[in-house]
Coordinates of C-alpha atoms in Angstrom, one line a residue:
M26 CA 156.6 96.1 65.4
S27 CA 154.0 97.5 63.0
F28 CA 152.3 100.9 63.2
N29 CA 148.9 99.2 62.7
D30 CA 149.2 97.4 66.0
E31 CA 146.1 98.2 68.1
R32 CA 146.9 96.2 71.2
G33 CA 146.2 98.2 74.3
S34 CA 143.9 100.7 72.6
S35 CA 140.9 99.5 74.6
T36 CA 142.8 100.0 77.8
A37 CA 143.7 103.5 76.8
E38 CA 140.1 104.3 75.9
F39 CA 138.9 102.9 79.3
A40 CA 141.5 105.0 81.1
V41 CA 140.3 108.1 79.3
L42 CA 136.6 107.4 80.0
L43 CA 136.9 106.2 83.6
P44 CA 137.0 109.7 85.2
A45 CA 133.9 110.8 83.3
V46 CA 132.1 107.6 84.3
A47 CA 133.1 108.1 87.9
V48 CA 131.8 111.7 87.9
M49 CA 128.5 110.7 86.3
L50 CA 128.0 107.9 88.9
S51 CA 128.8 110.3 91.7
L52 CA 126.2 112.7 90.4
V53 CA 123.5 110.1 90.0
L54 CA 124.1 108.7 93.5
G55 CA 124.2 112.2 95.0
F56 CA 120.9 113.2 93.4
G57 CA 119.4 109.9 94.6
V58 CA 120.5 110.9 98.2
L59 CA 119.0 114.3 97.6
G60 CA 115.7 112.8 96.6
I61 CA 115.6 110.6 99.6
Q62 CA 116.3 113.6 101.9
Q63 CA 113.5 115.6 100.2
I64 CA 111.1 112.8 100.8
Q65 CA 112.1 112.5 104.5
V66 CA 111.7 116.3 105.0
Q67 CA 108.3 116.3 103.4
Q68 CA 107.2 113.3 105.5
A69 CA 108.4 115.1 108.7
A70 CA 106.4 118.2 107.8
G71 CA 103.3 116.2 107.2
A72 CA 103.6 114.1 110.4
M73 CA 104.3 117.3 112.5
A74 CA 101.3 119.1 111.0
R75 CA 99.0 116.1 111.7
E76 CA 100.1 115.9 115.3
L77 CA 99.6 119.6 115.8
A78 CA 96.2 119.4 114.2
R79 CA 95.2 116.6 116.6
G80 CA 96.1 118.9 119.6
E81 CA 99.5 117.4 120.5
D82 CA 102.0 119.9 122.0
S83 CA 104.8 121.3 119.9
A84 CA 107.5 119.3 121.7
T85 CA 105.8 116.0 120.7
A86 CA 105.4 117.2 117.1
R87 CA 109.0 118.3 117.0
A88 CA 110.2 114.9 118.3
S89 CA 108.2 113.3 115.5
G90 CA 109.9 115.7 113.0
V91 CA 113.4 115.0 114.4
K92 CA 112.7 111.2 114.1
L93 CA 111.9 111.5 110.4
A94 CA 114.2 114.4 109.2
G95 CA 117.1 114.2 111.7
N96 CA 118.6 116.5 114.3
E97 CA 120.2 118.8 111.7
A98 CA 116.8 119.8 110.2
R99 CA 115.2 123.2 111.1
F100 CA 111.5 123.3 112.0
W101 CA 109.0 126.1 111.9
Q102 CA 105.5 125.4 113.2
S103 CA 102.3 127.5 113.7
T104 CA 98.7 126.9 114.6
A105 CA 97.0 130.1 113.3
S106 CA 93.6 130.7 111.7
G107 CA 92.4 127.1 112.1
Y108 CA 95.4 125.4 110.4
A109 CA 98.5 123.7 111.7
Q110 CA 101.3 124.8 109.5
V111 CA 104.8 123.3 109.5
H112 CA 107.9 124.1 107.4
V113 CA 111.0 121.9 107.6
S114 CA 114.3 122.6 105.9
K115 CA 117.6 120.7 105.9
S116 CA 120.9 121.2 104.2
V117 CA 122.2 118.3 102.3
R118 CA 125.9 118.1 101.3
L119 CA 126.7 116.4 98.0
P120 CA 130.1 115.6 96.5
I121 CA 131.0 117.8 93.5
V122 CA 127.8 119.9 93.8
G123 CA 128.1 121.2 97.3
S124 CA 125.4 122.0 99.8
I125 CA 121.8 122.1 98.8
Q126 CA 118.7 123.1 100.9
V127 CA 115.7 120.9 100.8
H128 CA 112.3 122.1 102.1
G129 CA 109.1 120.5 103.0
Q130 CA 105.8 122.1 104.2
A131 CA 102.4 120.9 105.2
S132 CA 99.2 122.5 106.4
V133 CA 96.4 120.6 108.1
A134 CA 93.0 121.9 109.4
V135 CA 92.9 121.8 113.2
E136 CA 90.4 119.3 114.6

């Protein structure tokens, strides 16, 4: 056996790099999920504000928000000074990073 034998070196390099690749992949997928949740929360806020501005009751607007953002989201709504204002927040749990809050808000002039 020679000391210049390089058989198995690519396997060893792969074994060393695999955990780093797995962590990077987890982070990329996690932030993709975070982006999707942010979009859903913002869409929920917009839909709720539009419904409140049209004169729908708050239960109907909340049902629309729950449909888009989910049951675990928190909603704040107000129709003051001629505007329907809605704020939606949701906690998103990501592996490695932990829990992150996403927020969405919308304001629409009351018709």
